[in-house]
CSV table of C-alpha atoms in Angstrom, one decimal:
chain,number,residue,atom,x,y,z
A,1,MET,CA,-4.2,10.7,24.1
A,2,GLU,CA,-3.7,14.7,24.6
A,3,ALA,CA,-0.8,15.0,22.5
A,4,ILE,CA,-3.0,13.1,19.7
A,5,ILE,CA,-6.2,14.9,20.2
A,6,ASN,CA,-4.0,18.4,20.2
A,7,GLU,CA,-3.1,17.3,17.4
A,8,ILE,CA,-6.1,16.2,15.9
A,9,PHE,CA,-7.3,20.2,16.6
A,10,ARG,CA,-4.4,21.8,16.1
A,11,ASP,CA,-6.1,24.7,15.0
A,12,THR,CA,-8.9,24.3,18.1
A,13,ALA,CA,-8.2,25.7,21.7
A,14,PHE,CA,-10.3,23.3,23.8
A,15,THR,CA,-10.8,23.7,27.1
A,16,ASP,CA,-9.5,20.4,30.0
A,17,ASN,CA,-13.2,19.7,30.2
A,18,GLU,CA,-13.7,20.1,27.3
A,19,ILE,CA,-10.3,17.8,26.8
A,20,GLN,CA,-11.6,15.5,29.0
A,21,HIS,CA,-14.5,15.0,27.2
A,22,VAL,CA,-12.9,14.3,23.9
A,23,LEU,CA,-10.8,11.8,25.8
A,24,THR,CA,-13.3,9.6,26.4
A,25,LYS,CA,-14.8,9.1,23.1
A,26,VAL,CA,-11.6,7.6,22.4
A,27,ASP,CA,-9.4,4.5,22.8
A,28,LYS,CA,-6.0,3.4,21.2
A,29,ILE,CA,-5.0,0.2,20.0
A,30,THR,CA,-1.8,-0.6,18.2
A,31,LEU,CA,-1.8,-2.9,15.4
A,32,LYS,CA,1.8,-5.6,15.2
A,33,LYS,CA,3.1,-5.5,11.5
A,34,LYS,CA,1.5,-7.6,9.2
A,35,GLU,CA,-2.6,-7.3,11.8
A,36,PHE,CA,-5.7,-6.7,10.0
A,37,LEU,CA,-7.5,-3.3,11.2
A,38,LEU,CA,-10.8,-5.0,9.9
A,39,ARG,CA,-11.3,-7.3,7.4
A,40,SER,CA,-13.3,-7.7,4.4
A,41,GLY,CA,-17.5,-8.7,5.1
A,42,GLU,CA,-17.0,-6.3,8.7
A,43,GLU,CA,-19.1,-3.7,9.6
A,44,VAL,CA,-17.2,-0.6,9.9
A,45,ASP,CA,-18.3,1.3,13.4
A,46,ALA,CA,-15.2,4.0,14.6
A,47,ILE,CA,-13.2,6.7,12.4
A,48,TYR,CA,-9.6,5.5,12.5
A,49,TYR,CA,-7.0,8.2,13.3
A,50,ILE,CA,-3.4,6.5,12.1
A,51,HIS,CA,-0.9,8.8,14.7
A,52,SER,CA,2.0,6.7,13.7
A,53,GLY,CA,3.1,4.1,10.6
A,54,CYS,CA,1.3,3.5,8.1
A,55,LEU,CA,-2.0,1.5,7.0
A,56,ARG,CA,-2.6,-0.5,4.1
A,57,ASN,CA,-6.0,-1.0,1.8
A,58,TYR,CA,-7.5,-2.6,-0.5
A,59,PHE,CA,-10.5,-2.7,-2.9
A,60,ARG,CA,-12.9,-6.2,-4.3
A,61,ASP,CA,-14.5,-5.6,-7.2
A,62,ALA,CA,-17.7,-7.0,-8.5
A,63,MET,CA,-16.1,-10.0,-9.1
A,64,GLY,CA,-14.0,-9.9,-6.2
A,65,LYS,CA,-10.9,-8.8,-7.4
């Protein structure tokens, strides 16, 4: 996880204590192919960073398209 923190904040120098503090706020999740991160109507309560792979998103308009 520390490598991901360093990648996100590559232009910022953190002390070891600061890195440890950031790591307490971060959770790693792994999704399998065709698995959903969020479904329509779910509330977004986090910020996500894609470290590897890709993510597809869709939008529905008021007509449901």
